Amino acid sequence: VKELDLGGSTIGALAQMQRMPVESLLIDDAGVKDRDLSLIKDMPLKRLSVKNGLVTSLAPLQGLALEYLDVSGNKSVRDLAPLARLPLVELHLAGTAVADISSLKKMPLKVLNLASTGVRDLSPLQGMSLTTLVLSHTPVQSLLPLRGMPLEDLRLTATSAADLAPLSGMSLKRFSCAGLHPASWEPVSGMPITDLYIDTDRSEAAEEFVNSLGQLERLNGKPWVRDAEQKPTVKPLKPDFPRKPDKPR
């Protein structure tokens, strides 16, 4: 068994399987506690999901070869130091007490979810090759550390980021910016965004930004239909009837 889903199960089930060669383990919504995580130390895990548990410390994960970790919803998780040497490529920390991400510096991360955390300083992410970054509902203000990242999916809903200049030159495909009020939309105008979340009651400048997205397919979760006045007008062709001969004068 390489994949095991114990979501909603009792931890007793995990205790019986702790020495199995499991590489992918899901134990979401199972009330997992710190001591329960110690049961997985002998598993050759690469993927672990323990969403919405009672975990307070990630210390039991130290030394594992995890590439994917989701501890979203564990409200007391704060210290990321035990993850410092893990080969993580995808990390989900949404809804935790994390505020300091310095332990993530130089990780091979491609996907990082920090939604609804206390993270304000993004400087530890500078130079990373992230393709997906979720910062929604965080106190983040400066996006400067993101300059030059190969981001394709960026979510800034309900943040206070006022300067979008560091995003200039990116090729975002998904962009969430509801509740965002930047000084200018120009840095993200014309991007190849296909999926956009933005305020429905938006300013004229924001509306111009939306209309600059030539590849937009979905707006706020619905298929995007460009306003009639934005559609190219095509004059109907007139029937090419043979011209009547002139009457003799």
mmCIF file with all atom_site columns, C-alpha atoms in Angstrom, residues 12-227:
data_model
loop_
_atom_site.group_PDB
_atom_site.id
_atom_site.type_symbol
_atom_site.label_atom_id
_atom_site.label_alt_id
_atom_site.label_comp_id
_atom_site.label_asym_id
_atom_site.label_entity_id
_atom_site.label_seq_id
_atom_site.pdbx_PDB_ins_code
_atom_site.Cartn_x
_atom_site.Cartn_y
_atom_site.Cartn_z
_atom_site.occupancy
_atom_site.B_iso_or_equiv
_atom_site.pdbx_formal_charge
_atom_site.auth_seq_id
_atom_site.auth_comp_id
_atom_site.auth_asym_id
_atom_site.auth_atom_id
_atom_site.pdbx_PDB_model_num
ATOM 1   C CA . GLY A 1 12  ? -5.952  3.782  16.214  1.00 0.00 ? 12  GLY A CA 1
ATOM 2   C CA . ALA A 1 13  ? -6.061  2.848  12.546  1.00 0.00 ? 13  ALA A CA 1
ATOM 3   C CA . LEU A 1 14  ? -2.834  4.774  11.987  1.00 0.00 ? 14  LEU A CA 1
ATOM 4   C CA . ALA A 1 15  ? -1.133  3.029  14.901  1.00 0.00 ? 15  ALA A CA 1
ATOM 5   C CA . GLN A 1 16  ? -1.766  -0.330 13.245  1.00 0.00 ? 16  GLN A CA 1
ATOM 6   C CA . MET A 1 17  ? -0.207  0.806  9.982   1.00 0.00 ? 17  MET A CA 1
ATOM 7   C CA . GLN A 1 18  ? 2.772   2.814  11.207  1.00 0.00 ? 18  GLN A CA 1
ATOM 8   C CA . ARG A 1 19  ? 5.383   0.458  9.730   1.00 0.00 ? 19  ARG A CA 1
ATOM 9   C CA . MET A 1 20  ? 3.737   0.076  6.337   1.00 0.00 ? 20  MET A CA 1
ATOM 10  C CA . PRO A 1 21  ? 5.669   1.369  3.286   1.00 0.00 ? 21  PRO A CA 1
ATOM 11  C CA . VAL A 1 22  ? 3.191   4.212  2.738   1.00 0.00 ? 22  VAL A CA 1
ATOM 12  C CA . GLU A 1 23  ? 4.376   7.132  0.581   1.00 0.00 ? 23  GLU A CA 1
ATOM 13  C CA . SER A 1 24  ? 1.153   9.178  0.563   1.00 0.00 ? 24  SER A CA 1
ATOM 14  C CA . LEU A 1 25  ? -0.925  9.581  3.733   1.00 0.00 ? 25  LEU A CA 1
ATOM 15  C CA . LEU A 1 26  ? -4.119  11.602 4.240   1.00 0.00 ? 26  LEU A CA 1
ATOM 16  C CA . ILE A 1 27  ? -5.427  11.911 7.798   1.00 0.00 ? 27  ILE A CA 1
ATOM 17  C CA . ASP A 1 28  ? -7.602  15.022 7.485   1.00 0.00 ? 28  ASP A CA 1
ATOM 18  C CA . ASP A 1 29  ? -10.349 15.833 9.993   1.00 0.00 ? 29  ASP A CA 1
ATOM 19  C CA . ALA A 1 30  ? -9.191  13.068 12.316  1.00 0.00 ? 30  ALA A CA 1
ATOM 20  C CA . GLY A 1 31  ? -8.252  15.162 15.349  1.00 0.00 ? 31  GLY A CA 1
ATOM 21  C CA . VAL A 1 32  ? -4.547  14.405 14.880  1.00 0.00 ? 32  VAL A CA 1
ATOM 22  C CA . LYS A 1 33  ? -2.339  15.554 17.787  1.00 0.00 ? 33  LYS A CA 1
ATOM 23  C CA . ASP A 1 34  ? 1.425   15.969 18.107  1.00 0.00 ? 34  ASP A CA 1
ATOM 24  C CA . ARG A 1 35  ? 1.941   12.542 19.638  1.00 0.00 ? 35  ARG A CA 1
ATOM 25  C CA . ASP A 1 36  ? 0.035   10.971 16.761  1.00 0.00 ? 36  ASP A CA 1
ATOM 26  C CA . LEU A 1 37  ? 2.497   12.360 14.241  1.00 0.00 ? 37  LEU A CA 1
ATOM 27  C CA . SER A 1 38  ? 5.269   10.376 15.915  1.00 0.00 ? 38  SER A CA 1
ATOM 28  C CA . LEU A 1 39  ? 3.569   7.225  14.594  1.00 0.00 ? 39  LEU A CA 1
ATOM 29  C CA . ILE A 1 40  ? 4.599   8.054  11.024  1.00 0.00 ? 40  ILE A CA 1
ATOM 30  C CA . LYS A 1 41  ? 8.333   8.466  11.615  1.00 0.00 ? 41  LYS A CA 1
ATOM 31  C CA . ASP A 1 42  ? 9.121   5.037  10.114  1.00 0.00 ? 42  ASP A CA 1
ATOM 32  C CA . MET A 1 43  ? 7.025   5.536  6.991   1.00 0.00 ? 43  MET A CA 1
ATOM 33  C CA . PRO A 1 44  ? 8.822   6.491  3.736   1.00 0.00 ? 44  PRO A CA 1
ATOM 34  C CA . LEU A 1 45  ? 6.370   9.359  3.303   1.00 0.00 ? 45  LEU A CA 1
ATOM 35  C CA . LYS A 1 46  ? 6.575   11.817 0.425   1.00 0.00 ? 46  LYS A CA 1
ATOM 36  C CA . ARG A 1 47  ? 3.067   13.285 0.789   1.00 0.00 ? 47  ARG A CA 1
ATOM 37  C CA . LEU A 1 48  ? 1.261   14.059 4.043   1.00 0.00 ? 48  LEU A CA 1
ATOM 38  C CA . SER A 1 49  ? -2.035  15.840 4.679   1.00 0.00 ? 49  SER A CA 1
ATOM 39  C CA . VAL A 1 50  ? -3.270  16.460 8.232   1.00 0.00 ? 50  VAL A CA 1
ATOM 40  C CA . LYS A 1 51  ? -5.775  19.250 7.665   1.00 0.00 ? 51  LYS A CA 1
ATOM 41  C CA . ASN A 1 52  ? -8.021  20.505 10.470  1.00 0.00 ? 52  ASN A CA 1
ATOM 42  C CA . GLY A 1 53  ? -6.303  18.606 13.246  1.00 0.00 ? 53  GLY A CA 1
ATOM 43  C CA . LEU A 1 54  ? -5.046  19.516 16.725  1.00 0.00 ? 54  LEU A CA 1
ATOM 44  C CA . VAL A 1 55  ? -1.357  19.642 15.830  1.00 0.00 ? 55  VAL A CA 1
ATOM 45  C CA . THR A 1 56  ? 0.708   22.303 17.623  1.00 0.00 ? 56  THR A CA 1
ATOM 46  C CA . SER A 1 57  ? 4.259   21.234 16.667  1.00 0.00 ? 57  SER A CA 1
ATOM 47  C CA . LEU A 1 58  ? 5.784   19.991 13.424  1.00 0.00 ? 58  LEU A CA 1
ATOM 48  C CA . ALA A 1 59  ? 8.833   18.557 15.229  1.00 0.00 ? 59  ALA A CA 1
ATOM 49  C CA . PRO A 1 60  ? 7.766   14.917 14.598  1.00 0.00 ? 60  PRO A CA 1
ATOM 50  C CA . LEU A 1 61  ? 8.161   15.573 10.855  1.00 0.00 ? 61  LEU A CA 1
ATOM 51  C CA . GLN A 1 62  ? 11.838  16.454 11.143  1.00 0.00 ? 62  GLN A CA 1
ATOM 52  C CA . GLY A 1 63  ? 14.000  14.188 9.016   1.00 0.00 ? 63  GLY A CA 1
ATOM 53  C CA . LEU A 1 64  ? 11.225  12.951 6.737   1.00 0.00 ? 64  LEU A CA 1
ATOM 54  C CA . ALA A 1 65  ? 11.630  13.190 2.967   1.00 0.00 ? 65  ALA A CA 1
ATOM 55  C CA . LEU A 1 66  ? 8.336   15.008 2.454   1.00 0.00 ? 66  LEU A CA 1
ATOM 56  C CA . GLU A 1 67  ? 7.728   16.709 -0.876  1.00 0.00 ? 67  GLU A CA 1
ATOM 57  C CA . TYR A 1 68  ? 4.092   17.657 -0.118  1.00 0.00 ? 68  TYR A CA 1
ATOM 58  C CA . LEU A 1 69  ? 2.676   18.798 3.224   1.00 0.00 ? 69  LEU A CA 1
ATOM 59  C CA . ASP A 1 70  ? -0.736  20.205 4.118   1.00 0.00 ? 70  ASP A CA 1
ATOM 60  C CA . VAL A 1 71  ? -1.329  21.256 7.726   1.00 0.00 ? 71  VAL A CA 1
ATOM 61  C CA . SER A 1 72  ? -4.037  23.800 6.934   1.00 0.00 ? 72  SER A CA 1
ATOM 62  C CA . GLY A 1 73  ? -6.522  24.430 9.708   1.00 0.00 ? 73  GLY A CA 1
ATOM 63  C CA . ASN A 1 74  ? -4.193  23.369 12.535  1.00 0.00 ? 74  ASN A CA 1
ATOM 64  C CA . LYS A 1 75  ? -4.646  26.686 14.311  1.00 0.00 ? 75  LYS A CA 1
ATOM 65  C CA . SER A 1 76  ? -1.793  26.311 16.799  1.00 0.00 ? 76  SER A CA 1
ATOM 66  C CA . VAL A 1 77  ? 0.971   25.475 14.316  1.00 0.00 ? 77  VAL A CA 1
ATOM 67  C CA . ARG A 1 78  ? 3.450   28.348 14.482  1.00 0.00 ? 78  ARG A CA 1
ATOM 68  C CA . ASP A 1 79  ? 7.087   27.222 14.233  1.00 0.00 ? 79  ASP A CA 1
ATOM 69  C CA . LEU A 1 80  ? 8.322   26.074 10.806  1.00 0.00 ? 80  LEU A CA 1
ATOM 70  C CA . ALA A 1 81  ? 11.907  25.350 11.912  1.00 0.00 ? 81  ALA A CA 1
ATOM 71  C CA . PRO A 1 82  ? 11.386  21.539 11.809  1.00 0.00 ? 82  PRO A CA 1
ATOM 72  C CA . LEU A 1 83  ? 10.686  21.849 8.069   1.00 0.00 ? 83  LEU A CA 1
ATOM 73  C CA . ALA A 1 84  ? 13.920  23.684 7.266   1.00 0.00 ? 84  ALA A CA 1
ATOM 74  C CA . ARG A 1 85  ? 15.746  20.763 5.650   1.00 0.00 ? 85  ARG A CA 1
ATOM 75  C CA . LEU A 1 86  ? 12.778  19.018 4.071   1.00 0.00 ? 86  LEU A CA 1
ATOM 76  C CA . PRO A 1 87  ? 12.689  18.737 0.240   1.00 0.00 ? 87  PRO A CA 1
ATOM 77  C CA . LEU A 1 88  ? 9.224   20.293 0.112   1.00 0.00 ? 88  LEU A CA 1
ATOM 78  C CA . VAL A 1 89  ? 7.850   21.258 -3.285  1.00 0.00 ? 89  VAL A CA 1
ATOM 79  C CA . GLU A 1 90  ? 4.298   22.029 -2.120  1.00 0.00 ? 90  GLU A CA 1
ATOM 80  C CA . LEU A 1 91  ? 3.336   23.416 1.297   1.00 0.00 ? 91  LEU A CA 1
ATOM 81  C CA . HIS A 1 92  ? -0.085  24.451 2.612   1.00 0.00 ? 92  HIS A CA 1
ATOM 82  C CA . LEU A 1 93  ? -0.226  26.465 5.854   1.00 0.00 ? 93  LEU A CA 1
ATOM 83  C CA . ALA A 1 94  ? -3.620  28.182 5.498   1.00 0.00 ? 94  ALA A CA 1
ATOM 84  C CA . GLY A 1 95  ? -5.378  28.995 8.747   1.00 0.00 ? 95  GLY A CA 1
ATOM 85  C CA . THR A 1 96  ? -2.370  28.296 10.982  1.00 0.00 ? 96  THR A CA 1
ATOM 86  C CA . ALA A 1 97  ? -0.667  30.654 13.462  1.00 0.00 ? 97  ALA A CA 1
ATOM 87  C CA . VAL A 1 98  ? 2.420   30.979 11.241  1.00 0.00 ? 98  VAL A CA 1
ATOM 88  C CA . ALA A 1 99  ? 3.839   34.509 11.000  1.00 0.00 ? 99  ALA A CA 1
ATOM 89  C CA . ASP A 1 100 ? 7.542   33.886 10.352  1.00 0.00 ? 100 ASP A CA 1
ATOM 90  C CA . ILE A 1 101 ? 8.536   32.007 7.193   1.00 0.00 ? 101 ILE A CA 1
ATOM 91  C CA . SER A 1 102 ? 12.308  32.435 7.463   1.00 0.00 ? 102 SER A CA 1
ATOM 92  C CA . SER A 1 103 ? 12.687  28.648 7.771   1.00 0.00 ? 103 SER A CA 1
ATOM 93  C CA . LEU A 1 104 ? 11.415  28.284 4.204   1.00 0.00 ? 104 LEU A CA 1
ATOM 94  C CA . LYS A 1 105 ? 14.361  30.145 2.723   1.00 0.00 ? 105 LYS A CA 1
ATOM 95  C CA . LYS A 1 106 ? 16.026  28.316 -0.203  1.00 0.00 ? 106 LYS A CA 1
ATOM 96  C CA . MET A 1 107 ? 13.476  25.499 -0.176  1.00 0.00 ? 107 MET A CA 1
ATOM 97  C CA . PRO A 1 108 ? 12.653  23.985 -3.608  1.00 0.00 ? 108 PRO A CA 1
ATOM 98  C CA . LEU A 1 109 ? 9.034   25.112 -3.221  1.00 0.00 ? 109 LEU A CA 1
ATOM 99  C CA . LYS A 1 110 ? 6.805   25.522 -6.271  1.00 0.00 ? 110 LYS A CA 1
ATOM 100 C CA . VAL A 1 111 ? 3.447   25.893 -4.458  1.00 0.00 ? 111 VAL A CA 1
ATOM 101 C CA . LEU A 1 112 ? 2.957   27.790 -1.188  1.00 0.00 ? 112 LEU A CA 1
ATOM 102 C CA . ASN A 1 113 ? -0.344  28.566 0.536   1.00 0.00 ? 113 ASN A CA 1
ATOM 103 C CA . LEU A 1 114 ? -0.165  31.151 3.337   1.00 0.00 ? 114 LEU A CA 1
ATOM 104 C CA . ALA A 1 115 ? -3.826  32.226 3.303   1.00 0.00 ? 115 ALA A CA 1
ATOM 105 C CA . SER A 1 116 ? -5.240  33.504 6.600   1.00 0.00 ? 116 SER A CA 1
ATOM 106 C CA . THR A 1 117 ? -1.903  33.477 8.420   1.00 0.00 ? 117 THR A CA 1
ATOM 107 C CA . GLY A 1 118 ? -0.020  36.309 10.130  1.00 0.00 ? 118 GLY A CA 1
ATOM 108 C CA . VAL A 1 119 ? 2.727   36.409 7.497   1.00 0.00 ? 119 VAL A CA 1
ATOM 109 C CA . ARG A 1 120 ? 3.752   39.961 6.627   1.00 0.00 ? 120 ARG A CA 1
ATOM 110 C CA . ASP A 1 121 ? 7.377   39.682 5.476   1.00 0.00 ? 121 ASP A CA 1
ATOM 111 C CA . LEU A 1 122 ? 7.928   37.806 2.204   1.00 0.00 ? 122 LEU A CA 1
ATOM 112 C CA . SER A 1 123 ? 11.673  38.411 1.961   1.00 0.00 ? 123 SER A CA 1
ATOM 113 C CA . PRO A 1 124 ? 12.547  34.733 2.741   1.00 0.00 ? 124 PRO A CA 1
ATOM 114 C CA . LEU A 1 125 ? 10.848  33.840 -0.554  1.00 0.00 ? 125 LEU A CA 1
ATOM 115 C CA . GLN A 1 126 ? 13.131  36.019 -2.642  1.00 0.00 ? 126 GLN A CA 1
ATOM 116 C CA . GLY A 1 127 ? 14.810  34.086 -5.432  1.00 0.00 ? 127 GLY A CA 1
ATOM 117 C CA . MET A 1 128 ? 12.465  31.094 -5.220  1.00 0.00 ? 128 MET A CA 1
ATOM 118 C CA . SER A 1 129 ? 10.872  29.536 -8.306  1.00 0.00 ? 129 SER A CA 1
ATOM 119 C CA . LEU A 1 130 ? 7.289   29.563 -7.024  1.00 0.00 ? 130 LEU A CA 1
ATOM 120 C CA . THR A 1 131 ? 4.554   29.053 -9.607  1.00 0.00 ? 131 THR A CA 1
ATOM 121 C CA . THR A 1 132 ? 1.621   29.285 -7.149  1.00 0.00 ? 132 THR A CA 1
ATOM 122 C CA . LEU A 1 133 ? 1.449   31.615 -4.147  1.00 0.00 ? 133 LEU A CA 1
ATOM 123 C CA . VAL A 1 134 ? -1.631  32.203 -1.992  1.00 0.00 ? 134 VAL A CA 1
ATOM 124 C CA . LEU A 1 135 ? -1.474  35.290 0.246   1.00 0.00 ? 135 LEU A CA 1
ATOM 125 C CA . SER A 1 136 ? -5.190  36.015 0.651   1.00 0.00 ? 136 SER A CA 1
ATOM 126 C CA . HIS A 1 137 ? -6.265  37.472 4.006   1.00 0.00 ? 137 HIS A CA 1
ATOM 127 C CA . THR A 1 138 ? -2.736  38.150 5.236   1.00 0.00 ? 138 THR A CA 1
ATOM 128 C CA . PRO A 1 139 ? -1.161  41.442 6.421   1.00 0.00 ? 139 PRO A CA 1
ATOM 129 C CA . VAL A 1 140 ? 1.260   41.409 3.459   1.00 0.00 ? 140 VAL A CA 1
ATOM 130 C CA . GLN A 1 141 ? 1.955   44.883 2.091   1.00 0.00 ? 141 GLN A CA 1
ATOM 131 C CA . SER A 1 142 ? 5.138   44.638 0.028   1.00 0.00 ? 142 SER A CA 1
ATOM 132 C CA . LEU A 1 143 ? 5.390   42.334 -2.988  1.00 0.00 ? 143 LEU A CA 1
ATOM 133 C CA . LEU A 1 144 ? 8.959   43.339 -3.777  1.00 0.00 ? 144 LEU A CA 1
ATOM 134 C CA . PRO A 1 145 ? 10.441  39.889 -2.913  1.00 0.00 ? 145 PRO A CA 1
ATOM 135 C CA . LEU A 1 146 ? 8.260   38.382 -5.669  1.00 0.00 ? 146 LEU A CA 1
ATOM 136 C CA . ARG A 1 147 ? 9.990   40.279 -8.457  1.00 0.00 ? 147 ARG A CA 1
ATOM 137 C CA . GLY A 1 148 ? 11.156  37.936 -11.204 1.00 0.00 ? 148 GLY A CA 1
ATOM 138 C CA . MET A 1 149 ? 9.326   34.848 -9.926  1.00 0.00 ? 149 MET A CA 1
ATOM 139 C CA . PRO A 1 150 ? 7.789   32.522 -12.549 1.00 0.00 ? 150 PRO A CA 1
ATOM 140 C CA . LEU A 1 151 ? 4.371   32.859 -10.898 1.00 0.00 ? 151 LEU A CA 1
ATOM 141 C CA . GLU A 1 152 ? 1.312   31.633 -12.799 1.00 0.00 ? 152 GLU A CA 1
ATOM 142 C CA . ASP A 1 153 ? -1.200  31.668 -9.930  1.00 0.00 ? 153 ASP A CA 1
ATOM 143 C CA . LEU A 1 154 ? -1.185  34.547 -7.423  1.00 0.00 ? 154 LEU A CA 1
ATOM 144 C CA . ARG A 1 155 ? -3.895  35.264 -4.872  1.00 0.00 ? 155 ARG A CA 1
ATOM 145 C CA . LEU A 1 156 ? -3.920  38.604 -3.089  1.00 0.00 ? 156 LEU A CA 1
ATOM 146 C CA . THR A 1 157 ? -7.553  38.816 -1.995  1.00 0.00 ? 157 THR A CA 1
ATOM 147 C CA . ALA A 1 158 ? -8.035  41.125 0.998   1.00 0.00 ? 158 ALA A CA 1
ATOM 148 C CA . THR A 1 159 ? -4.377  42.114 1.328   1.00 0.00 ? 159 THR A CA 1
ATOM 149 C CA . SER A 1 160 ? -3.004  45.650 1.580   1.00 0.00 ? 160 SER A CA 1
ATOM 150 C CA . ALA A 1 161 ? -0.535  45.395 -1.291  1.00 0.00 ? 161 ALA A CA 1
ATOM 151 C CA . ALA A 1 162 ? -0.647  48.840 -2.913  1.00 0.00 ? 162 ALA A CA 1
ATOM 152 C CA . ASP A 1 163 ? 2.254   48.533 -5.346  1.00 0.00 ? 163 ASP A CA 1
ATOM 153 C CA . LEU A 1 164 ? 1.916   45.889 -8.068  1.00 0.00 ? 164 LEU A CA 1
ATOM 154 C CA . ALA A 1 165 ? 5.094   46.974 -9.862  1.00 0.00 ? 165 ALA A CA 1
ATOM 155 C CA . PRO A 1 166 ? 7.052   43.859 -8.711  1.00 0.00 ? 166 PRO A CA 1
ATOM 156 C CA . LEU A 1 167 ? 4.597   41.760 -10.737 1.00 0.00 ? 167 LEU A CA 1
ATOM 157 C CA . SER A 1 168 ? 5.476   43.502 -13.971 1.00 0.00 ? 168 SER A CA 1
ATOM 158 C CA . GLY A 1 169 ? 6.677   41.098 -16.652 1.00 0.00 ? 169 GLY A CA 1
ATOM 159 C CA . MET A 1 170 ? 5.053   38.027 -15.110 1.00 0.00 ? 170 MET A CA 1
ATOM 160 C CA . SER A 1 171 ? 2.785   35.715 -17.084 1.00 0.00 ? 171 SER A CA 1
ATOM 161 C CA . LEU A 1 172 ? 0.023   35.171 -14.551 1.00 0.00 ? 172 LEU A CA 1
ATOM 162 C CA . LYS A 1 173 ? -2.788  32.852 -15.613 1.00 0.00 ? 173 LYS A CA 1
ATOM 163 C CA . ARG A 1 174 ? -4.845  33.014 -12.421 1.00 0.00 ? 174 ARG A CA 1
ATOM 164 C CA . PHE A 1 175 ? -5.095  36.186 -10.346 1.00 0.00 ? 175 PHE A CA 1
ATOM 165 C CA . SER A 1 176 ? -7.258  36.787 -7.273  1.00 0.00 ? 176 SER A CA 1
ATOM 166 C CA . CYS A 1 177 ? -7.399  40.420 -6.220  1.00 0.00 ? 177 CYS A CA 1
ATOM 167 C CA . ALA A 1 178 ? -10.828 41.035 -4.678  1.00 0.00 ? 178 ALA A CA 1
ATOM 168 C CA . GLY A 1 179 ? -10.578 43.727 -2.015  1.00 0.00 ? 179 GLY A CA 1
ATOM 169 C CA . LEU A 1 180 ? -7.286  44.953 -3.461  1.00 0.00 ? 180 LEU A CA 1
ATOM 170 C CA . HIS A 1 181 ? -6.880  48.682 -4.123  1.00 0.00 ? 181 HIS A CA 1
ATOM 171 C CA . PRO A 1 182 ? -3.508  49.220 -5.793  1.00 0.00 ? 182 PRO A CA 1
ATOM 172 C CA . ALA A 1 183 ? -2.124  52.592 -6.798  1.00 0.00 ? 183 ALA A CA 1
ATOM 173 C CA . SER A 1 184 ? -2.143  51.368 -10.393 1.00 0.00 ? 184 SER A CA 1
ATOM 174 C CA . TRP A 1 185 ? -3.316  48.307 -12.312 1.00 0.00 ? 185 TRP A CA 1
ATOM 175 C CA . GLU A 1 186 ? -0.837  48.983 -15.098 1.00 0.00 ? 186 GLU A CA 1
ATOM 176 C CA . PRO A 1 187 ? 1.805   46.401 -14.011 1.00 0.00 ? 187 PRO A CA 1
ATOM 177 C CA . VAL A 1 188 ? -0.690  43.543 -14.454 1.00 0.00 ? 188 VAL A CA 1
ATOM 178 C CA . SER A 1 189 ? -2.616  44.905 -17.430 1.00 0.00 ? 189 SER A CA 1
ATOM 179 C CA . GLY A 1 190 ? -2.487  42.821 -20.593 1.00 0.00 ? 190 GLY A CA 1
ATOM 180 C CA . MET A 1 191 ? -1.243  39.677 -18.826 1.00 0.00 ? 191 MET A CA 1
ATOM 181 C CA . PRO A 1 192 ? -2.343  36.253 -20.187 1.00 0.00 ? 192 PRO A CA 1
ATOM 182 C CA . ILE A 1 193 ? -4.757  35.845 -17.241 1.00 0.00 ? 193 ILE A CA 1
ATOM 183 C CA . THR A 1 194 ? -7.524  33.343 -17.982 1.00 0.00 ? 194 THR A CA 1
ATOM 184 C CA . ASP A 1 195 ? -9.084  33.149 -14.494 1.00 0.00 ? 195 ASP A CA 1
ATOM 185 C CA . LEU A 1 196 ? -9.686  36.359 -12.520 1.00 0.00 ? 196 LEU A CA 1
ATOM 186 C CA . TYR A 1 197 ? -11.310 37.127 -9.167  1.00 0.00 ? 197 TYR A CA 1
ATOM 187 C CA . ILE A 1 198 ? -11.918 40.834 -8.594  1.00 0.00 ? 198 ILE A CA 1
ATOM 188 C CA . ASP A 1 199 ? -14.501 43.105 -6.933  1.00 0.00 ? 199 ASP A CA 1
ATOM 189 C CA . THR A 1 200 ? -17.824 43.195 -8.752  1.00 0.00 ? 200 THR A CA 1
ATOM 190 C CA . ASP A 1 201 ? -18.295 46.819 -7.698  1.00 0.00 ? 201 ASP A CA 1
ATOM 191 C CA . ARG A 1 202 ? -14.991 48.008 -9.151  1.00 0.00 ? 202 ARG A CA 1
ATOM 192 C CA . SER A 1 203 ? -13.470 51.323 -10.112 1.00 0.00 ? 203 SER A CA 1
ATOM 193 C CA . GLU A 1 204 ? -13.118 52.574 -13.653 1.00 0.00 ? 204 GLU A CA 1
ATOM 194 C CA . ALA A 1 205 ? -9.384  51.815 -13.528 1.00 0.00 ? 205 ALA A CA 1
ATOM 195 C CA . ALA A 1 206 ? -10.083 48.246 -12.403 1.00 0.00 ? 206 ALA A CA 1
ATOM 196 C CA . GLU A 1 207 ? -12.622 47.862 -15.201 1.00 0.00 ? 207 GLU A CA 1
ATOM 197 C CA . GLU A 1 208 ? -10.016 49.002 -17.722 1.00 0.00 ? 208 GLU A CA 1
ATOM 198 C CA . PHE A 1 209 ? -7.670  46.373 -16.292 1.00 0.00 ? 209 PHE A CA 1
ATOM 199 C CA . VAL A 1 210 ? -10.296 43.654 -16.774 1.00 0.00 ? 210 VAL A CA 1
ATOM 200 C CA . ASN A 1 211 ? -10.893 44.740 -20.359 1.00 0.00 ? 211 ASN A CA 1
ATOM 201 C CA . SER A 1 212 ? -7.153  44.660 -21.063 1.00 0.00 ? 212 SER A CA 1
ATOM 202 C CA . LEU A 1 213 ? -7.059  40.888 -20.512 1.00 0.00 ? 213 LEU A CA 1
ATOM 203 C CA . GLY A 1 214 ? -7.393  39.481 -23.996 1.00 0.00 ? 214 GLY A CA 1
ATOM 204 C CA . GLN A 1 215 ? -7.213  35.823 -22.885 1.00 0.00 ? 215 GLN A CA 1
ATOM 205 C CA . LEU A 1 216 ? -9.703  36.056 -20.005 1.00 0.00 ? 216 LEU A CA 1
ATOM 206 C CA . GLU A 1 217 ? -12.035 33.036 -19.818 1.00 0.00 ? 217 GLU A CA 1
ATOM 207 C CA . ARG A 1 218 ? -13.517 33.139 -16.315 1.00 0.00 ? 218 ARG A CA 1
ATOM 208 C CA . LEU A 1 219 ? -14.415 36.117 -14.139 1.00 0.00 ? 219 LEU A CA 1
ATOM 209 C CA . ASN A 1 220 ? -15.306 35.491 -10.484 1.00 0.00 ? 220 ASN A CA 1
ATOM 210 C CA . GLY A 1 221 ? -15.923 31.827 -11.225 1.00 0.00 ? 221 GLY A CA 1
ATOM 211 C CA . LYS A 1 222 ? -18.195 32.377 -14.206 1.00 0.00 ? 222 LYS A CA 1
ATOM 212 C CA . PRO A 1 223 ? -17.564 32.303 -17.959 1.00 0.00 ? 223 PRO A CA 1
ATOM 213 C CA . TRP A 1 224 ? -16.431 35.735 -19.089 1.00 0.00 ? 224 TRP A CA 1
ATOM 214 C CA . VAL A 1 225 ? -18.568 37.488 -21.679 1.00 0.00 ? 225 VAL A CA 1
ATOM 215 C CA . ARG A 1 226 ? -17.085 40.762 -22.807 1.00 0.00 ? 226 ARG A CA 1
ATOM 216 C CA . ASP A 1 227 ? -19.460 43.740 -22.740 1.00 0.00 ? 227 ASP A CA 1
#
